[in-house]
GROMACS .gro file of C-alpha atoms in nm:
model
  280
    1UNK     CA    1  -4.500   6.566  21.974
    2UNK     CA    2  -4.830   6.547  21.854
    3UNK     CA    3  -5.088   6.763  22.145
    4UNK     CA    4  -4.895   6.855  22.409
    5UNK     CA    5  -4.564   7.055  22.100
    6UNK     CA    6  -4.927   7.263  21.927
    7UNK     CA    7  -5.084   7.362  22.244
    8UNK     CA    8  -4.736   7.499  22.387
    9UNK     CA    9  -4.696   7.645  22.013
   10UNK     CA   10  -4.974   7.833  22.052
   11UNK     CA   11  -4.944   7.950  22.384
   12UNK     CA   12  -4.618   8.054  22.374
   13UNK     CA   13  -4.641   8.173  22.016
   14UNK     CA   14  -5.039   8.336  22.055
   15UNK     CA   15  -5.108   8.186  21.769
   16UNK     CA   16  -5.029   7.881  21.496
   17UNK     CA   17  -4.764   7.907  21.327
   18UNK     CA   18  -4.737   7.871  20.965
   19UNK     CA   19  -4.433   7.597  21.007
   20UNK     CA   20  -4.685   7.363  21.211
   21UNK     CA   21  -4.892   7.301  20.926
   22UNK     CA   22  -4.637   7.211  20.714
   23UNK     CA   23  -4.669   6.872  20.652
   24UNK     CA   24  -4.264   6.924  20.524
   25UNK     CA   25  -4.168   7.035  20.886
   26UNK     CA   26  -4.383   6.916  21.162
   27UNK     CA   27  -4.564   6.566  20.947
   28UNK     CA   28  -4.452   6.439  21.234
   29UNK     CA   29  -4.714   6.640  21.500
   30UNK     CA   30  -5.004   6.541  21.198
   31UNK     CA   31  -5.082   6.879  21.129
   32UNK     CA   32  -5.450   6.651  21.000
   33UNK     CA   33  -5.572   6.612  21.287
   34UNK     CA   34  -5.766   6.823  21.479
   35UNK     CA   35  -5.713   7.115  21.701
   36UNK     CA   36  -5.944   7.070  21.962
   37UNK     CA   37  -5.728   6.976  22.225
   38UNK     CA   38  -5.395   7.166  22.211
   39UNK     CA   39  -5.685   7.446  22.230
   40UNK     CA   40  -5.797   7.347  22.536
   41UNK     CA   41  -5.360   7.282  22.693
   42UNK     CA   42  -5.341   7.649  22.570
   43UNK     CA   43  -5.597   7.751  22.685
   44UNK     CA   44  -5.561   7.643  23.103
   45UNK     CA   45  -5.217   7.730  23.026
   46UNK     CA   46  -5.334   8.069  22.966
   47UNK     CA   47  -5.500   8.134  23.240
   48UNK     CA   48  -5.211   8.013  23.451
   49UNK     CA   49  -4.986   8.277  23.261
   50UNK     CA   50  -4.728   7.988  23.218
   51UNK     CA   51  -4.706   7.579  23.080
   52UNK     CA   52  -4.780   7.383  23.339
   53UNK     CA   53  -4.734   6.993  23.239
   54UNK     CA   54  -4.856   6.861  23.583
   55UNK     CA   55  -5.141   7.076  23.596
   56UNK     CA   56  -5.265   7.005  23.194
   57UNK     CA   57  -5.172   6.600  23.376
   58UNK     CA   58  -5.451   6.649  23.604
   59UNK     CA   59  -5.690   6.730  23.318
   60UNK     CA   60  -5.686   6.353  23.279
   61UNK     CA   61  -5.860   6.251  23.591
   62UNK     CA   62  -6.041   6.554  23.617
   63UNK     CA   63  -6.252   6.391  23.248
   64UNK     CA   64  -6.254   6.074  23.398
   65UNK     CA   65  -6.433   6.133  23.671
   66UNK     CA   66  -6.689   6.305  23.407
   67UNK     CA   67  -6.707   6.068  23.254
   68UNK     CA   68  -6.836   5.815  23.512
   69UNK     CA   69  -7.076   6.098  23.601
   70UNK     CA   70  -7.240   6.125  23.288
   71UNK     CA   71  -7.294   5.696  23.279
   72UNK     CA   72  -7.366   5.659  23.621
   73UNK     CA   73  -7.638   5.974  23.549
   74UNK     CA   74  -7.747   5.864  23.219
   75UNK     CA   75  -7.817   5.419  23.340
   76UNK     CA   76  -8.009   5.572  23.713
   77UNK     CA   77  -8.197   5.799  23.488
   78UNK     CA   78  -8.281   5.527  23.271
   79UNK     CA   79  -8.384   5.268  23.542
   80UNK     CA   80  -8.097   5.130  23.591
   81UNK     CA   81  -7.984   5.023  24.010
   82UNK     CA   82  -7.824   5.194  24.191
   83UNK     CA   83  -7.593   4.876  24.221
   84UNK     CA   84  -7.549   4.798  23.843
   85UNK     CA   85  -7.445   5.212  23.772
   86UNK     CA   86  -7.154   5.185  24.060
   87UNK     CA   87  -7.064   4.913  23.885
   88UNK     CA   88  -7.060   4.988  23.516
   89UNK     CA   89  -6.902   5.242  23.684
   90UNK     CA   90  -6.630   5.058  23.877
   91UNK     CA   91  -6.551   4.878  23.500
   92UNK     CA   92  -6.549   5.156  23.301
   93UNK     CA   93  -6.288   5.325  23.555
   94UNK     CA   94  -6.089   5.003  23.621
   95UNK     CA   95  -6.021   4.912  23.269
   96UNK     CA   96  -5.614   4.995  23.244
   97UNK     CA   97  -5.595   5.030  22.811
   98UNK     CA   98  -5.806   5.346  22.868
   99UNK     CA   99  -5.702   5.500  23.197
  100UNK     CA  100  -5.346   5.494  23.198
  101UNK     CA  101  -5.055   5.655  23.238
  102UNK     CA  102  -4.922   5.658  22.898
  103UNK     CA  103  -5.255   5.817  22.765
  104UNK     CA  104  -5.225   6.109  23.005
  105UNK     CA  105  -5.163   6.356  22.721
  106UNK     CA  106  -5.337   6.195  22.430
  107UNK     CA  107  -5.668   6.239  22.299
  108UNK     CA  108  -5.839   5.932  22.401
  109UNK     CA  109  -5.994   5.969  22.737
  110UNK     CA  110  -6.036   6.338  22.661
  111UNK     CA  111  -6.255   6.193  22.301
  112UNK     CA  112  -6.394   5.850  22.514
  113UNK     CA  113  -6.606   6.146  22.704
  114UNK     CA  114  -6.762   6.281  22.402
  115UNK     CA  115  -6.820   5.914  22.242
  116UNK     CA  116  -7.050   5.873  22.562
  117UNK     CA  117  -7.197   6.209  22.582
  118UNK     CA  118  -7.325   6.213  22.223
  119UNK     CA  119  -7.491   5.835  22.195
  120UNK     CA  120  -7.655   5.914  22.573
  121UNK     CA  121  -7.748   6.245  22.442
  122UNK     CA  122  -7.837   6.078  22.109
  123UNK     CA  123  -8.031   5.885  22.281
  124UNK     CA  124  -8.177   6.112  22.502
  125UNK     CA  125  -8.308   6.313  22.193
  126UNK     CA  126  -8.451   6.041  22.051
  127UNK     CA  127  -8.684   5.955  22.333
  128UNK     CA  128  -8.748   6.302  22.406
  129UNK     CA  129  -8.613   6.269  22.774
  130UNK     CA  130  -8.598   6.581  22.806
  131UNK     CA  131  -8.556   6.948  22.574
  132UNK     CA  132  -8.205   7.007  22.649
  133UNK     CA  133  -8.108   6.676  22.485
  134UNK     CA  134  -8.097   6.812  22.180
  135UNK     CA  135  -7.863   7.129  22.243
  136UNK     CA  136  -7.612   6.877  22.462
  137UNK     CA  137  -7.616   6.659  22.128
  138UNK     CA  138  -7.445   6.957  21.906
  139UNK     CA  139  -7.257   7.038  22.196
  140UNK     CA  140  -7.108   6.684  22.207
  141UNK     CA  141  -7.079   6.603  21.825
  142UNK     CA  142  -6.851   6.967  21.784
  143UNK     CA  143  -6.603   6.875  22.061
  144UNK     CA  144  -6.559   6.520  21.952
  145UNK     CA  145  -6.527   6.628  21.535
  146UNK     CA  146  -6.224   6.920  21.710
  147UNK     CA  147  -6.063   6.655  21.899
  148UNK     CA  148  -5.971   6.377  21.659
  149UNK     CA  149  -6.079   6.324  21.330
  150UNK     CA  150  -6.326   5.945  21.403
  151UNK     CA  151  -6.525   6.246  21.599
  152UNK     CA  152  -6.630   6.268  21.234
  153UNK     CA  153  -6.735   5.925  21.165
  154UNK     CA  154  -6.933   5.975  21.537
  155UNK     CA  155  -7.172   6.223  21.417
  156UNK     CA  156  -7.233   6.060  21.099
  157UNK     CA  157  -7.318   5.743  21.245
  158UNK     CA  158  -7.540   5.918  21.509
  159UNK     CA  159  -7.749   6.112  21.293
  160UNK     CA  160  -7.770   5.716  21.048
  161UNK     CA  161  -7.921   5.587  21.416
  162UNK     CA  162  -8.161   5.878  21.378
  163UNK     CA  163  -8.287   5.891  21.027
  164UNK     CA  164  -8.311   5.509  21.126
  165UNK     CA  165  -8.524   5.514  21.369
  166UNK     CA  166  -8.948   5.534  21.474
  167UNK     CA  167  -9.114   5.797  21.541
  168UNK     CA  168  -9.144   6.176  21.300
  169UNK     CA  169  -8.938   6.139  20.959
  170UNK     CA  170  -8.914   6.523  21.043
  171UNK     CA  171  -8.836   6.481  21.402
  172UNK     CA  172  -8.579   6.247  21.283
  173UNK     CA  173  -8.431   6.456  21.048
  174UNK     CA  174  -8.404   6.769  21.312
  175UNK     CA  175  -8.166   6.509  21.510
  176UNK     CA  176  -7.910   6.360  21.271
  177UNK     CA  177  -7.862   6.710  21.125
  178UNK     CA  178  -7.800   6.809  21.521
  179UNK     CA  179  -7.556   6.510  21.534
  180UNK     CA  180  -7.414   6.594  21.147
  181UNK     CA  181  -7.396   6.978  21.139
  182UNK     CA  182  -7.223   7.042  21.452
  183UNK     CA  183  -6.948   6.825  21.362
  184UNK     CA  184  -6.891   6.927  20.979
  185UNK     CA  185  -6.830   7.286  21.108
  186UNK     CA  186  -6.562   7.207  21.405
  187UNK     CA  187  -6.448   6.999  21.069
  188UNK     CA  188  -6.452   7.252  20.888
  189UNK     CA  189  -6.347   7.545  21.126
  190UNK     CA  190  -5.986   7.273  21.167
  191UNK     CA  191  -5.970   7.286  20.788
  192UNK     CA  192  -5.951   7.678  20.787
  193UNK     CA  193  -5.696   7.682  21.103
  194UNK     CA  194  -5.430   7.407  20.977
  195UNK     CA  195  -5.501   7.446  20.590
  196UNK     CA  196  -5.521   7.196  20.280
  197UNK     CA  197  -5.335   6.878  20.532
  198UNK     CA  198  -5.378   6.541  20.369
  199UNK     CA  199  -5.453   6.233  20.524
  200UNK     CA  200  -5.050   6.099  20.524
  201UNK     CA  201  -5.057   5.765  20.661
  202UNK     CA  202  -5.430   5.616  20.452
  203UNK     CA  203  -5.428   5.582  20.090
  204UNK     CA  204  -5.787   5.555  19.959
  205UNK     CA  205  -5.671   5.497  19.647
  206UNK     CA  206  -5.566   5.096  19.788
  207UNK     CA  207  -5.955   5.071  19.816
  208UNK     CA  208  -6.003   5.149  19.473
  209UNK     CA  209  -5.744   5.012  19.319
  210UNK     CA  210  -5.920   4.669  19.219
  211UNK     CA  211  -5.651   4.438  19.352
  212UNK     CA  212  -5.900   4.197  19.541
  213UNK     CA  213  -5.680   3.970  19.675
  214UNK     CA  214  -5.507   4.177  19.761
  215UNK     CA  215  -5.761   4.426  19.914
  216UNK     CA  216  -5.871   4.126  20.114
  217UNK     CA  217  -5.538   4.012  20.261
  218UNK     CA  218  -5.525   4.374  20.397
  219UNK     CA  219  -5.797   4.371  20.598
  220UNK     CA  220  -5.647   4.001  20.692
  221UNK     CA  221  -5.388   4.154  20.833
  222UNK     CA  222  -5.594   4.415  20.944
  223UNK     CA  223  -5.856   4.173  21.201
  224UNK     CA  224  -5.516   3.984  21.312
  225UNK     CA  225  -5.332   4.276  21.459
  226UNK     CA  226  -5.651   4.396  21.652
  227UNK     CA  227  -5.666   4.032  21.792
  228UNK     CA  228  -5.334   4.040  21.900
  229UNK     CA  229  -5.409   4.379  22.078
  230UNK     CA  230  -5.740   4.339  22.236
  231UNK     CA  231  -5.583   4.065  22.343
  232UNK     CA  232  -5.437   4.180  22.671
  233UNK     CA  233  -5.775   4.412  22.778
  234UNK     CA  234  -5.966   4.070  22.701
  235UNK     CA  235  -6.089   4.097  23.134
  236UNK     CA  236  -6.191   4.441  23.069
  237UNK     CA  237  -6.384   4.346  22.765
  238UNK     CA  238  -6.556   4.023  22.828
  239UNK     CA  239  -6.657   4.229  23.185
  240UNK     CA  240  -6.850   4.446  22.988
  241UNK     CA  241  -6.986   4.133  22.772
  242UNK     CA  242  -7.120   3.963  23.087
  243UNK     CA  243  -7.280   4.292  23.207
  244UNK     CA  244  -7.449   4.371  22.836
  245UNK     CA  245  -7.573   4.019  22.855
  246UNK     CA  246  -7.764   4.051  23.227
  247UNK     CA  247  -7.877   4.312  23.169
  248UNK     CA  248  -8.266   4.398  23.020
  249UNK     CA  249  -8.301   4.514  22.648
  250UNK     CA  250  -8.391   4.837  22.562
  251UNK     CA  251  -8.388   5.080  22.234
  252UNK     CA  252  -8.144   5.364  22.466
  253UNK     CA  253  -7.946   5.079  22.519
  254UNK     CA  254  -7.944   4.952  22.148
  255UNK     CA  255  -7.814   5.330  22.014
  256UNK     CA  256  -7.543   5.310  22.220
  257UNK     CA  257  -7.419   4.968  22.144
  258UNK     CA  258  -7.479   5.020  21.785
  259UNK     CA  259  -7.264   5.313  21.772
  260UNK     CA  260  -6.965   5.139  21.933
  261UNK     CA  261  -6.945   4.868  21.780
  262UNK     CA  262  -6.975   5.103  21.447
  263UNK     CA  263  -6.663   5.296  21.584
  264UNK     CA  264  -6.484   4.963  21.672
  265UNK     CA  265  -6.553   4.795  21.275
  266UNK     CA  266  -6.390   5.168  21.139
  267UNK     CA  267  -6.103   5.127  21.398
  268UNK     CA  268  -6.021   4.772  21.270
  269UNK     CA  269  -6.098   4.778  20.935
  270UNK     CA  270  -5.947   5.097  20.899
  271UNK     CA  271  -5.576   5.007  20.904
  272UNK     CA  272  -5.620   4.743  20.606
  273UNK     CA  273  -5.587   5.157  20.397
  274UNK     CA  274  -5.250   5.240  20.592
  275UNK     CA  275  -4.957   5.301  20.380
  276UNK     CA  276  -4.727   5.124  20.585
  277UNK     CA  277  -4.967   4.846  20.607
  278UNK     CA  278  -5.205   4.739  20.862
  279UNK     CA  279  -4.939   4.584  21.107
  280UNK     CA  280  -4.751   4.982  21.144
   0.00000   0.00000   0.00000
């Protein structure tokens, strides 16, 4: 109803019909969402010359394998043993809340891949491990912002990490811009394609209303709901925490952890601004 509808519409009409951008007619498909994933679906369908649900679903295990390859390659380049790298890949591959049939066709699996690409490329760029890291960061930030709105936040968080790190100010500023500018460009292109589309599900006015007690209550409710939702994934989360705790600390890994925790904090807190309430 969101990504597939837009992808199939773009493919069959060879464009983006005005009705698909109308919040009154197609509000259920979230016109405010970026178009990267629908465009990917439409592009694959154009190559096949037909809309094929099964062929499109096969993108997801391919993206998952690519994500594991990124993780394995980055860990081994950073000095992790092959056993540790393979263990990390196994834990990620078995993380059912992410790699499940339910999420096939949705944006979470591609977004996870681009999030990891942003984090690893940012770390490589800051450490100067290879000259192509900046280009990889720019592409990854653009892709992340093309997939979901939180991709822009990821680019902003990555720029904060770059500015806060040690080293020459000019170099850190350039890396920060490499993370933020492509994400902003992706959002601008999406807005030009989709037109003005407000975030219907969230209301910033709740934060600015001045009703502190109401907002604190919403924050508490959002945290409680997040804990309830995360409960089924406790074993995978515990395994990840144990793996992090057993490893040796490194600046590169700290950057990835900061990006991950920043995203978690936003995911947990943002429902406090939901129009229908945090539980919804």
